[in-house]
Coordinates of C-alpha atoms in Angstrom, one line a residue:
Chain J
M1 CA -30.5 -22.5 -2.5
A2 CA -27.5 -21.6 -4.5
V3 CA -24.3 -23.3 -3.4
T4 CA -21.9 -22.3 -6.2
H5 CA -19.5 -19.9 -4.5
T6 CA -16.9 -21.9 -2.6
E7 CA -14.1 -19.5 -1.6
V8 CA -13.8 -18.0 1.9
Y9 CA -13.4 -14.4 2.5
R10 CA -10.3 -13.8 4.6
K11 CA -10.0 -10.8 6.9
F12 CA -6.9 -8.7 6.6
K13 CA -5.0 -8.7 9.9
G14 CA -2.2 -6.3 8.9
G15 CA -2.3 -2.5 9.0
I16 CA -2.7 0.2 6.5
A17 CA 0.4 2.5 6.6
R18 CA 0.3 6.2 6.1
H19 CA 3.7 6.5 4.4
P20 CA 4.6 9.8 2.8
L21 CA 5.7 8.3 -0.6
R22 CA 2.2 7.3 -1.6
F23 CA 3.1 8.0 -5.2
F24 CA 5.8 5.4 -5.3
P25 CA 3.7 2.3 -5.9
L26 CA 2.1 4.1 -8.9
F27 CA 5.5 5.0 -10.2
A28 CA 6.9 1.5 -9.7
T29 CA 4.0 -0.2 -11.5
E30 CA 3.9 2.3 -14.4
L31 CA 7.6 1.7 -14.8
S32 CA 7.3 -2.0 -14.8
V33 CA 4.5 -1.9 -17.4
A34 CA 6.4 0.5 -19.6
T35 CA 9.6 -1.5 -19.6
R36 CA 7.8 -4.7 -20.4
R37 CA 8.3 -4.2 -24.2
K38 CA 12.0 -4.4 -25.1
L39 CA 12.0 -3.2 -28.7
P40 CA 11.2 0.4 -28.0
L41 CA 13.8 0.5 -25.3
I42 CA 16.4 -0.8 -27.7
L43 CA 15.4 1.5 -30.5
L44 CA 15.2 4.6 -28.4
Y45 CA 18.1 4.1 -26.1
G46 CA 20.4 2.1 -28.4
P47 CA 21.7 5.3 -30.2
V48 CA 22.1 7.1 -26.9
A49 CA 24.1 4.2 -25.6
I50 CA 26.3 4.1 -28.7
A51 CA 26.9 7.9 -28.5
T52 CA 27.8 7.5 -24.8
I53 CA 30.3 4.8 -25.6
V54 CA 31.9 6.8 -28.4
T55 CA 32.1 9.9 -26.2
C56 CA 33.6 7.9 -23.4
F57 CA 36.2 6.5 -25.8
I58 CA 37.1 10.1 -27.0
V59 CA 37.4 11.2 -23.4
Y60 CA 39.6 8.2 -22.6
A61 CA 41.8 8.8 -25.6
K62 CA 42.2 12.5 -24.7
F63 CA 43.3 11.8 -21.1
A64 CA 45.3 8.7 -22.1
L65 CA 47.3 10.9 -24.5
Q66 CA 47.9 13.4 -21.8
A67 CA 48.8 11.0 -19.2
G68 CA 50.7 8.4 -21.2
V69 CA 53.6 10.6 -22.2
P70 CA 55.5 11.9 -19.2
D71 CA 58.5 13.2 -21.1
S72 CA 57.3 16.3 -22.8
S73 CA 60.7 17.1 -24.3
N74 CA 60.3 14.2 -26.6
L75 CA 58.9 15.0 -30.1
Q76 CA 56.3 12.2 -30.0
A77 CA 55.2 13.4 -26.5
Q78 CA 54.9 16.9 -27.7
L79 CA 52.8 15.7 -30.6
A80 CA 50.5 13.7 -28.3
V81 CA 50.0 16.5 -25.9
G82 CA 49.3 18.8 -28.8
M83 CA 46.7 16.4 -30.1
A84 CA 45.1 15.9 -26.7
S85 CA 44.8 19.7 -26.1
S86 CA 43.4 20.2 -29.6
M87 CA 40.6 17.7 -28.8
L88 CA 37.4 19.0 -27.4
Q89 CA 37.0 19.7 -23.7
V90 CA 34.7 17.3 -21.8
R91 CA 32.2 20.1 -21.2
D92 CA 32.1 20.9 -25.0
L93 CA 31.8 17.2 -25.8
I94 CA 28.8 16.8 -23.5
L95 CA 27.2 19.9 -25.0
Q96 CA 27.7 18.5 -28.5
V97 CA 26.4 15.0 -27.5
N98 CA 23.4 16.6 -25.9
G99 CA 22.7 18.5 -29.0
I100 CA 22.9 15.4 -31.2
M101 CA 21.1 13.1 -28.8
G102 CA 18.5 15.6 -27.6
G103 CA 16.1 14.4 -30.3
F104 CA 16.3 10.8 -29.1
A105 CA 15.9 11.8 -25.5
L106 CA 12.8 13.8 -26.5
L107 CA 11.5 10.9 -28.5
A108 CA 12.0 8.5 -25.6
M109 CA 10.3 10.8 -23.1
V110 CA 7.3 11.4 -25.4
W111 CA 7.0 7.7 -26.2
Y112 CA 6.9 6.7 -22.6
G113 CA 5.2 9.8 -21.2
S114 CA 2.5 10.6 -23.6
G115 CA 0.1 7.8 -22.5
L116 CA 0.5 8.2 -18.8
I117 CA -2.5 10.4 -18.1
C118 CA -4.7 10.1 -21.2
E119 CA -4.8 6.3 -21.0
D120 CA -6.0 6.5 -17.4
R121 CA -8.6 8.9 -18.4
R122 CA -9.7 6.9 -21.4
A123 CA -10.0 3.8 -19.3
K124 CA -11.5 5.8 -16.4
A125 CA -8.8 4.2 -14.3
H126 CA -8.4 7.4 -12.4
L127 CA -11.6 6.4 -10.5
L128 CA -9.7 3.5 -9.0
Y129 CA -6.8 5.7 -8.0
F130 CA -8.8 8.7 -6.6
S131 CA -11.1 6.5 -4.7
R132 CA -8.0 5.6 -2.6
P133 CA -5.9 7.7 -0.3
L134 CA -4.1 9.2 -3.2
T135 CA -4.0 13.0 -3.6
R136 CA -3.7 14.7 -6.9
L137 CA -0.1 15.6 -6.0
D138 CA 0.7 11.9 -5.4
Y139 CA -0.9 11.0 -8.7
F140 CA 1.1 13.7 -10.5
L141 CA 4.4 12.7 -8.8
G142 CA 3.8 9.0 -9.7
K143 CA 3.3 9.9 -13.4
F144 CA 6.0 12.6 -13.4
C145 CA 8.6 10.3 -12.0
V146 CA 8.0 7.8 -14.8
A147 CA 8.5 10.5 -17.5
A148 CA 11.5 11.9 -15.6
F149 CA 13.0 8.4 -15.3
F150 CA 13.0 7.9 -19.1
G151 CA 14.3 11.4 -19.6
A152 CA 17.1 10.9 -17.1
I153 CA 18.2 7.7 -18.8
A154 CA 18.6 9.6 -22.0
V155 CA 20.0 12.9 -20.6
V156 CA 21.6 12.6 -17.2
V157 CA 22.9 9.0 -17.2
P158 CA 25.0 9.3 -20.4
N159 CA 26.5 12.6 -19.4
F160 CA 27.3 11.3 -15.9
V161 CA 28.9 8.2 -17.4
V162 CA 31.1 10.5 -19.6
C163 CA 32.0 12.5 -16.5
T164 CA 32.9 9.4 -14.6
M165 CA 35.1 8.3 -17.4
A166 CA 36.8 11.7 -17.4
V167 CA 37.3 11.5 -13.6
V168 CA 38.8 8.0 -13.8
T169 CA 41.0 8.5 -16.8
S170 CA 42.2 12.1 -16.2
P171 CA 45.8 12.2 -14.9
E172 CA 45.9 12.7 -11.1
W173 CA 42.2 13.3 -10.9
S174 CA 42.7 16.5 -12.7
F175 CA 39.2 16.5 -14.1
L176 CA 37.7 16.2 -10.7
K177 CA 40.0 18.9 -9.3
E178 CA 39.8 21.4 -12.1
Q179 CA 36.4 20.8 -13.8
S180 CA 34.1 19.5 -11.2
D181 CA 31.6 22.2 -12.2
V182 CA 30.8 20.0 -15.2
I183 CA 29.4 17.3 -13.0
W184 CA 27.2 19.8 -11.3
A185 CA 26.2 21.2 -14.7
V186 CA 25.2 17.7 -15.8
F187 CA 22.8 17.3 -13.0
L188 CA 21.5 20.8 -13.1
F189 CA 20.9 20.8 -16.9
G190 CA 19.4 17.3 -16.7
G191 CA 17.1 18.5 -13.9
I192 CA 15.9 21.5 -15.9
W193 CA 15.5 19.5 -19.1
I194 CA 13.7 16.7 -17.5
T195 CA 11.4 18.9 -15.4
T196 CA 10.5 21.0 -18.5
M197 CA 9.9 18.2 -20.9
S198 CA 8.2 15.9 -18.4
S199 CA 5.7 18.7 -17.4
L200 CA 5.0 19.5 -21.0
V201 CA 4.5 15.8 -22.1
L202 CA 2.2 15.2 -19.1
A203 CA 0.3 18.4 -19.7
I204 CA -0.4 17.4 -23.3
S205 CA -1.2 13.9 -22.2
S206 CA -3.8 15.2 -19.8
L207 CA -5.4 17.1 -22.7
A208 CA -5.3 14.4 -25.3
P209 CA -7.9 11.7 -25.6
K210 CA -5.5 9.0 -26.7
R211 CA -1.7 8.3 -26.5
V212 CA -1.2 8.7 -30.2
F213 CA -2.9 12.1 -30.2
A214 CA -0.7 13.2 -27.3
M215 CA 2.5 12.2 -29.2
V216 CA 1.3 14.0 -32.3
G217 CA 0.2 16.9 -30.2
F218 CA 3.6 17.3 -28.6
F219 CA 5.7 17.3 -31.7
G220 CA 3.0 19.3 -33.5
L221 CA 3.1 21.9 -30.9
I222 CA 6.9 22.2 -31.1
M223 CA 6.9 22.4 -34.9
V224 CA 3.9 24.7 -35.3
L225 CA 5.5 27.0 -32.7
E226 CA 8.8 27.0 -34.6
V227 CA 7.0 28.0 -37.8
F228 CA 5.0 30.8 -36.2
I229 CA 8.0 32.1 -34.3
E230 CA 10.2 32.0 -37.4
L231 CA 7.4 34.0 -39.2
G232 CA 7.1 36.4 -36.4
V233 CA 10.8 37.0 -36.1
K234 CA 11.5 37.2 -39.9
V235 CA 8.3 38.9 -41.1
G236 CA 7.0 40.7 -38.1
N237 CA 10.5 41.5 -36.8
V238 CA 9.5 40.6 -33.3
E239 CA 12.8 39.3 -31.9
Q240 CA 11.4 38.5 -28.5
L241 CA 9.2 35.7 -29.9
Q242 CA 12.3 33.5 -30.1
Y243 CA 12.2 33.2 -26.3
L244 CA 9.2 31.0 -26.8
R245 CA 11.4 28.4 -28.6
L246 CA 11.6 25.7 -26.0
T247 CA 14.4 23.7 -27.5
R248 CA 16.5 26.8 -28.2
N249 CA 15.9 28.2 -24.7
L250 CA 17.1 24.9 -23.2
G251 CA 20.1 24.9 -25.5
V252 CA 21.1 28.4 -24.4
V253 CA 20.6 27.5 -20.7
G254 CA 22.7 24.4 -21.2
E255 CA 25.4 26.3 -22.9
W256 CA 25.5 28.7 -20.0
L257 CA 25.6 25.9 -17.4
F258 CA 28.5 24.2 -19.2
T259 CA 30.4 27.4 -19.8
A260 CA 33.8 27.3 -18.2
P261 CA 34.3 29.5 -15.1
G262 CA 35.5 33.0 -16.3
A263 CA 34.3 32.5 -19.9
D264 CA 31.5 34.7 -21.3
A265 CA 28.0 33.5 -20.8
P266 CA 25.5 33.7 -23.6
E267 CA 23.9 37.2 -23.7
D268 CA 20.3 36.3 -23.6
V269 CA 20.5 33.5 -21.0
T270 CA 18.1 35.3 -18.6
Q271 CA 15.4 35.7 -21.1
C272 CA 15.9 32.0 -22.2
A273 CA 15.7 30.8 -18.6
L274 CA 12.5 32.9 -18.1
G275 CA 11.1 31.3 -21.3
V276 CA 11.8 27.9 -19.9
A277 CA 10.2 28.8 -16.6
A278 CA 7.2 30.1 -18.4
W279 CA 6.7 26.8 -20.2
V280 CA 7.1 24.9 -17.0
A281 CA 4.6 27.2 -15.3
L282 CA 2.1 26.8 -18.1
S283 CA 2.4 23.0 -18.2
L284 CA 2.0 22.7 -14.4
T285 CA -1.0 25.0 -14.5
V286 CA -2.7 22.9 -17.2
L287 CA -1.8 19.8 -15.3
A288 CA -3.3 21.1 -12.0
Q289 CA -6.5 22.0 -13.8
R290 CA -6.8 18.8 -15.6
L291 CA -6.0 16.6 -12.6
R292 CA -8.5 18.5 -10.5
R293 CA -11.1 17.8 -13.1
M294 CA -10.1 14.2 -13.2
E295 CA -10.5 13.8 -9.5
L296 CA -13.6 16.0 -8.9
A297 CA -15.6 15.8 -12.1
S298 CA -14.9 12.2 -12.9
Chain P
M1 CA -6.4 -21.8 -3.6
G2 CA -8.3 -20.7 -0.5
A3 CA -10.0 -23.2 1.9
L4 CA -13.2 -24.6 0.7
A5 CA -16.5 -23.7 2.3
M6 CA -20.1 -23.6 1.3
V7 CA -21.7 -20.2 1.3
E8 CA -25.5 -20.5 0.9
L9 CA -27.5 -17.6 -0.6
E10 CA -30.3 -16.8 1.8
V11 CA -33.1 -14.4 1.9
P12 CA -32.7 -11.5 4.4
R13 CA -34.7 -11.9 7.5
R14 CA -38.1 -10.2 7.4
D15 CA -37.3 -7.9 10.3
G16 CA -34.4 -6.4 8.5
A17 CA -31.7 -7.9 10.7
V18 CA -28.8 -9.7 9.1
A19 CA -27.6 -13.2 9.6
G20 CA -24.7 -12.3 11.7
G21 CA -27.1 -11.2 14.4
R22 CA -26.3 -7.5 13.8
E23 CA -29.3 -5.3 14.4
P24 CA -29.8 -2.0 12.6
T25 CA -28.4 0.7 14.8
E26 CA -27.1 4.3 14.2
P27 CA -26.8 5.3 10.5
V28 CA -23.3 5.0 9.2
V29 CA -23.9 7.2 6.2
L30 CA -25.8 10.4 6.3
F31 CA -26.9 12.7 3.5
E32 CA -28.4 16.1 4.4
G33 CA -29.9 18.2 1.7
I34 CA -27.4 17.3 -1.0
V35 CA -27.6 19.4 -4.2
K36 CA -25.5 18.7 -7.2
R37 CA -26.0 20.2 -10.6
F38 CA -24.5 19.3 -13.9
G39 CA -25.2 22.4 -16.0
R40 CA -28.9 22.8 -15.9
V41 CA -29.6 19.3 -14.7
R42 CA -30.1 18.8 -10.9
A43 CA -28.7 15.4 -10.5
L44 CA -29.2 15.6 -6.7
D45 CA -32.0 17.8 -5.6
G46 CA -31.8 18.3 -1.8
L47 CA -31.4 14.6 -1.2
T48 CA -31.6 13.6 2.5
A49 CA -31.2 10.0 3.6
D50 CA -29.8 7.9 6.4
V51 CA -28.0 4.6 5.6
P52 CA -27.9 2.1 8.4
P53 CA -25.1 -0.4 8.9
G54 CA -25.3 -3.6 6.9
P55 CA -26.2 -4.2 3.3
V56 CA -28.2 -1.4 1.9
G57 CA -29.6 -1.0 -1.6
L58 CA -29.5 2.3 -3.4
L59 CA -32.3 1.8 -5.9
G60 CA -33.5 4.1 -8.6
P61 CA -34.1 4.3 -12.3
N62 CA -31.3 5.2 -14.7
G63 CA -30.3 8.8 -14.2
A64 CA -31.8 9.0 -10.7
G65 CA -28.5 10.2 -9.2
K66 CA -27.2 7.0 -7.6
T67 CA -23.7 7.1 -9.1
T68 CA -23.5 10.8 -8.3
L69 CA -24.4 10.1 -4.7
I70 CA -21.7 7.5 -4.5
K71 CA -19.1 9.9 -5.9
V72 CA -20.2 12.6 -3.5
L73 CA -19.6 10.1 -0.7
L74 CA -16.1 9.4 -1.9
G75 CA -15.3 13.1 -2.3
L76 CA -15.1 12.6 -6.1
L77 CA -17.7 15.3 -6.6
N78 CA -18.2 18.6 -4.9
T79 CA -21.7 19.6 -4.0
E80 CA -23.5 22.9 -4.3
A81 CA -25.3 22.5 -1.0
G82 CA -25.8 20.0 1.8
S83 CA -23.5 17.6 3.6
A84 CA -22.6 14.0 3.6
R85 CA -21.0 11.9 6.3
I86 CA -19.6 8.5 6.3
A87 CA -18.6 7.1 9.7
G88 CA -18.5 10.7 10.9
L89 CA -16.1 11.8 8.2
D90 CA -17.0 14.6 5.8
P91 CA -15.8 13.8 2.3
S92 CA -15.7 17.5 1.3
R93 CA -12.9 18.1 3.9
R94 CA -9.5 17.2 2.5
A95 CA -8.2 15.4 5.6
D96 CA -11.4 13.4 6.1
K97 CA -11.4 12.5 2.4
I98 CA -8.1 10.7 2.6
A99 CA -9.1 9.0 5.9
L100 CA -12.4 7.8 4.6
R101 CA -10.9 6.4 1.4
R102 CA -8.7 4.1 3.5
M103 CA -11.8 2.5 4.9
V104 CA -14.0 2.4 1.8
G105 CA -13.8 0.0 -1.1
Y106 CA -15.3 1.3 -4.3
M107 CA -16.4 -0.7 -7.3
P108 CA -17.1 1.7 -10.1
E109 CA -19.7 1.1 -12.8
S110 CA -17.3 1.6 -15.7
D111 CA -14.6 -0.9 -16.6
C112 CA -11.7 1.3 -15.3
L113 CA -9.1 -1.3 -16.1
I114 CA -6.0 -0.4 -18.1
P115 CA -5.0 -3.0 -20.7
G116 CA -1.5 -4.5 -20.5
R117 CA -1.6 -5.3 -16.8
T118 CA -2.5 -8.6 -15.2
G119 CA -5.2 -9.0 -12.7
I120 CA -2.8 -9.7 -9.8
E121 CA -0.7 -6.7 -10.7
L122 CA -3.7 -4.3 -10.7
V123 CA -5.1 -5.5 -7.4
A124 CA -1.7 -5.6 -5.7
T125 CA -0.8 -2.1 -7.0
L126 CA -4.1 -0.7 -5.8
G127 CA -3.5 -2.4 -2.4
R128 CA -0.1 -0.7 -2.2
I129 CA -1.6 2.7 -3.1
T130 CA -4.1 2.2 -0.3
G131 CA -1.2 1.7 2.1
L132 CA -0.6 -2.0 2.4
A133 CA 3.0 -3.2 2.6
K134 CA 4.4 -4.8 -0.6
A135 CA 4.1 -8.4 0.8
D136 CA 0.7 -7.8 2.3
A137 CA -0.6 -6.3 -0.9
M138 CA 0.5 -9.3 -2.9
T139 CA -0.9 -11.8 -0.4
R140 CA -4.2 -9.9 -0.2
A141 CA -4.4 -9.7 -4.0
H142 CA -4.1 -13.5 -4.2
E143 CA -6.7 -13.9 -1.4
V144 CA -9.3 -11.6 -2.9
L145 CA -8.8 -13.0 -6.4
D146 CA -9.4 -16.4 -5.0
Y147 CA -12.5 -15.2 -3.2
V148 CA -14.1 -13.7 -6.3
G149 CA -13.2 -16.8 -8.3
L150 CA -10.4 -15.4 -10.5
E151 CA -7.7 -17.7 -9.1
D152 CA -7.0 -19.2 -12.5
Q153 CA -7.1 -15.9 -14.4
R154 CA -5.0 -13.8 -12.1
Y155 CA -1.9 -13.8 -14.4
R156 CA -3.9 -13.0 -17.6
P157 CA -3.6 -9.6 -19.1
L158 CA -6.7 -7.5 -18.4
D159 CA -7.5 -7.0 -22.1
Q160 CA -8.2 -10.7 -22.3
Y161 CA -10.8 -10.6 -19.5
S162 CA -14.5 -11.1 -20.2
T163 CA -17.1 -8.8 -18.8
G164 CA -17.9 -11.1 -15.9
M165 CA -14.2 -11.4 -15.0
K166 CA -13.8 -7.6 -15.2
Q167 CA -16.7 -7.2 -12.8
R168 CA -15.2 -9.7 -10.4
L169 CA -11.8 -8.1 -10.7
K170 CA -13.4 -4.7 -9.8
L171 CA -14.9 -6.3 -6.7
A172 CA -11.5 -7.8 -5.8
Q173 CA -9.7 -4.5 -6.0
A174 CA -12.4 -2.9 -3.8
L175 CA -11.8 -5.7 -1.2
V176 CA -8.0 -5.7 -1.3
H177 CA -7.6 -3.6 1.8
D178 CA -10.5 -5.3 3.6
P179 CA -12.5 -2.1 3.9
E180 CA -15.3 -1.5 6.4
F181 CA -17.5 0.1 3.8
L182 CA -18.1 -1.1 0.3
L183 CA -19.7 1.0 -2.4
L184 CA -20.7 -1.2 -5.3
D185 CA -22.0 0.6 -8.4
E186 CA -24.1 -1.7 -10.6
P187 CA -22.0 -4.8 -9.9
T188 CA -24.2 -7.1 -12.1
N189 CA -24.0 -4.8 -15.2
G190 CA -23.4 -6.8 -18.4
L191 CA -23.3 -10.2 -16.6
D192 CA -25.0 -13.3 -17.9
P193 CA -27.3 -15.2 -15.6
K194 CA -24.6 -17.4 -14.2
G195 CA -22.2 -14.5 -13.6
R196 CA -25.0 -12.4 -12.1
R197 CA -25.8 -15.2 -9.7
H198 CA -22.2 -15.5 -8.7
M199 CA -21.8 -11.8 -8.2
L200 CA -25.0 -11.6 -6.1
E201 CA -23.7 -14.5 -3.9
L202 CA -20.5 -12.6 -3.3
V203 CA -22.4 -9.4 -2.4
H204 CA -24.7 -11.3 -0.2
D205 CA -21.8 -13.0 1.5
L206 CA -20.0 -9.8 2.1
G207 CA -23.1 -8.0 3.5
H208 CA -24.5 -10.8 5.6
E209 CA -21.7 -13.1 6.5
Q210 CA -18.6 -10.9 6.5
G211 CA -20.4 -8.0 8.2
K212 CA -19.5 -5.3 5.6
N213 CA -21.4 -2.1 5.5
L214 CA -22.2 -2.1 1.8
V215 CA -24.2 0.2 -0.4
L216 CA -25.3 -1.6 -3.5
C217 CA -26.3 0.8 -6.3
S218 CA -28.6 -0.8 -8.8
H219 CA -31.7 -0.2 -10.9
L220 CA -32.4 -4.0 -10.8
L221 CA -34.8 -4.7 -8.0
P222 CA -34.2 -8.4 -7.7
D223 CA -30.5 -7.7 -7.1
V224 CA -31.3 -5.4 -4.2
E225 CA -34.0 -7.7 -2.9
K226 CA -31.7 -10.7 -2.8
T227 CA -28.7 -9.1 -1.2
C228 CA -29.9 -6.2 1.0
S229 CA -32.0 -5.8 4.0
H230 CA -32.5 -2.0 3.7
V231 CA -33.3 0.1 0.7
V232 CA -33.1 3.8 -0.2
V233 CA -35.1 4.6 -3.4
I234 CA -33.9 7.6 -5.3
H235 CA -35.9 9.4 -7.9
R236 CA -35.0 12.6 -9.7
G237 CA -32.2 13.3 -7.1
K238 CA -34.5 12.9 -4.1
T239 CA -35.2 10.2 -1.7
A240 CA -38.5 8.6 -2.8
A241 CA -38.6 5.9 -0.1
A242 CA -36.3 4.4 2.5
G243 CA -36.5 1.6 5.0
V244 CA -36.3 -2.0 5.8
I245 CA -37.3 -4.0 2.8
A246 CA -39.3 -6.5 4.8
E247 CA -41.3 -3.7 6.5
M248 CA -41.8 -1.8 3.2
T249 CA -43.1 -4.8 1.4
G250 CA -45.1 -5.9 4.5
D251 CA -46.9 -2.6 4.8
E252 CA -49.3 -3.6 2.1
A253 CA -50.3 -6.9 3.8
H254 CA -53.9 -5.8 4.0
S255 CA -55.1 -9.0 2.4
V256 CA -54.6 -12.7 2.8
D257 CA -54.6 -15.6 0.5
V258 CA -56.7 -18.5 1.8
Q259 CA -57.0 -22.0 0.4
V260 CA -59.8 -24.2 1.6
R261 CA -60.8 -27.8 1.0
G262 CA -64.6 -28.6 1.0
S263 CA -67.6 -26.8 -0.3
G264 CA -66.3 -23.6 -2.0
P265 CA -69.7 -22.1 -2.6
D266 CA -70.6 -22.5 1.1
F267 CA -67.4 -20.8 2.2
E268 CA -68.0 -18.0 -0.3
S269 CA -71.5 -17.5 1.1
A270 CA -70.1 -17.4 4.6
L271 CA -67.7 -14.7 3.5
A272 CA -70.4 -12.7 1.8
A273 CA -72.6 -13.0 4.9
D274 CA -69.8 -11.7 7.1
A275 CA -69.3 -8.8 4.6
I276 CA -65.6 -9.7 3.8
P277 CA -64.6 -8.4 0.4
H278 CA -63.0 -11.3 -1.5
A279 CA -62.1 -12.7 -4.9
E280 CA -61.9 -16.3 -6.0
N281 CA -58.7 -17.4 -7.6
G282 CA -59.9 -20.9 -8.5
L283 CA -59.2 -24.4 -7.0
G284 CA -60.5 -23.3 -3.6
R285 CA -58.2 -20.3 -3.4
Y286 CA -59.6 -16.9 -2.2
R287 CA -58.0 -13.5 -1.7
L288 CA -59.7 -11.8 1.3
N289 CA -59.4 -8.1 2.1
L290 CA -58.4 -8.7 5.7
P291 CA -55.4 -7.5 7.7
A292 CA -52.8 -10.2 8.2
D293 CA -53.2 -10.7 11.9
Q294 CA -54.3 -13.3 14.4
A295 CA -57.9 -12.0 14.6
S296 CA -58.4 -12.3 10.9
A297 CA -57.0 -15.9 11.0
D298 CA -59.5 -16.8 13.8
R299 CA -62.3 -15.2 11.8
V300 CA -61.4 -17.2 8.7
F301 CA -61.1 -20.5 10.6
G302 CA -64.5 -19.8 12.1
L303 CA -66.2 -19.1 8.8
A304 CA -64.6 -22.2 7.3
E305 CA -65.8 -24.3 10.2
N306 CA -69.4 -23.0 9.7
A307 CA -69.1 -23.7 5.9
R308 CA -67.8 -27.2 6.8
C309 CA -64.5 -26.5 5.0
T310 CA -60.9 -27.2 6.0
V311 CA -58.4 -24.4 5.8
V312 CA -55.4 -25.7 3.9
S313 CA -53.3 -22.5 4.0
I314 CA -53.6 -18.9 5.0
E315 CA -50.9 -16.5 3.9
P316 CA -50.6 -12.7 4.1
V317 CA -50.3 -11.1 0.7
R318 CA -47.1 -8.9 0.6
S319 CA -46.3 -6.5 -2.2
S320 CA -43.1 -7.0 -4.0
L321 CA -40.2 -4.5 -3.9
E322 CA -41.2 -3.7 -7.5
E323 CA -44.6 -2.5 -6.3
V324 CA -43.1 -0.5 -3.5
F325 CA -40.6 1.0 -6.0
L326 CA -43.2 1.9 -8.5
A327 CA -45.4 3.4 -5.8
A328 CA -42.5 5.5 -4.6
L329 CA -41.8 6.7 -8.1
R330 CA -45.5 7.5 -8.6
E331 CA -45.6 9.5 -5.4
G332 CA -42.4 11.3 -6.3
E333 CA -43.8 12.3 -9.7
A334 CA -47.1 13.4 -8.1
S335 CA -45.3 15.6 -5.6
A336 CA -43.1 17.1 -8.3

């Protein structure tokens, strides 16, 4: 008789919990695997980090100039105050940095998010997940949090660091007292941006057979849409088509969120917000369908 | 490393009971008129079957509907008609589905492993997803990887695993939460003889020594015969045969093999005089068309004594599972 297997099976004496955050282990492991390779992290987040440091320095310089010269009758002090006031407001700085760094943020999110679902499907790993007490919502949340995490590092964290610098360096906490709405705007805009982009990246990932196709698909979709919308607006004179421009819509919504209280909001912010909501709804619908298929028709 | 022990592969008892003394009782899995179509193809065509506790083989040719049935049981496929129950839980109901997945370990047929992770990471993560605490999941991952013989490869990335290692890893992930039920879909697929033997030993151990209720899906009859005491034969989405393997193969014992020492022609004449149909197999061996019971044995001994021969052996002739399987398929085709 065969006597080759020599290990003993051990019974598990612990318990199986029914905790509500079932998605968390999936999120944690995906994150750990994604961050294993350091080069993409450095390449994608290096420019964002540099931009954040530069912006922080500008904010520091602005408030240092204001705070460092108490005697405003002095000519030098007047010059310094004049320079400081002529520098951009923190809210405008953040908007500008967002505009410049948006591409990197998008690239980072697409890089880390595009393989999240399609690679599972390709390897049929979803069979292992869905044969466990994991619902489609748990699976979605696990994947969404990964994409959102990488988006947050590129969008929310730098802006929050800039705000923190402004709070700390502003004389007598003036930034916190007078412009605290900027901090809320940072989180709100970050939330909208991350939700929109993560949903879209995951939706395209759920449709693509491979990660590289998902990446090409995402940028292809944005670019092709831009061309068609431009044609529609210029040639067909259909102005409403521009509300399908995702990046523009997000820009307008961001501009509105960072608008100083009392100042005029962009005219078409409602349409742009609806445009963003439509994209999110479309992405989530696609995801719901695809995940259902992954679980039930696998 | 786990403690050393010797686990011996043994043949299931002929009465269908398993080594742990567990006798077949109420079915733990029930299928009632399951219909599942993929387009025009009826993968499951009103399948009805009861699966008793213990190791059970789900046997059928490729495309018979075995994997589909397993997926129905896990709630991974919706059915057009019929119902399935596992330990009283209905996989088509959302709440039951989650509950039953806590007590089932599933080893899929396909690879299912994402490159870039290590074996220990994958097993521990799946343990955590099932509901184990972080420390428990890691401990269990080490234990089950030891058990399946992957203790030295646990930190290797999955893309460096051989087919045999992948199969064992899939078994390990199915065992990480120590489930009551195991659904093993073609566990010996793609394995070399040594790997296959090892896998069958593991499956045998789980079913017979560890008391797991396991369903082994396979189209390989020897695999089922070696590891299971019960079998459900599926053909074209229907149950073609089901029962205790020993009983099914013993049903055909209407003949006995007899070996005698002495005058062969005299023994043959005695058989002919007693009108017993027989065939000579050479070297004093005869196959007699007699039921395998005590009366037949007495009759044979009497005839041998009259022919001045000595009976060396007398054994009932049992059909192999392959014969039962082929007969079931033939019957299925005839009824279709």
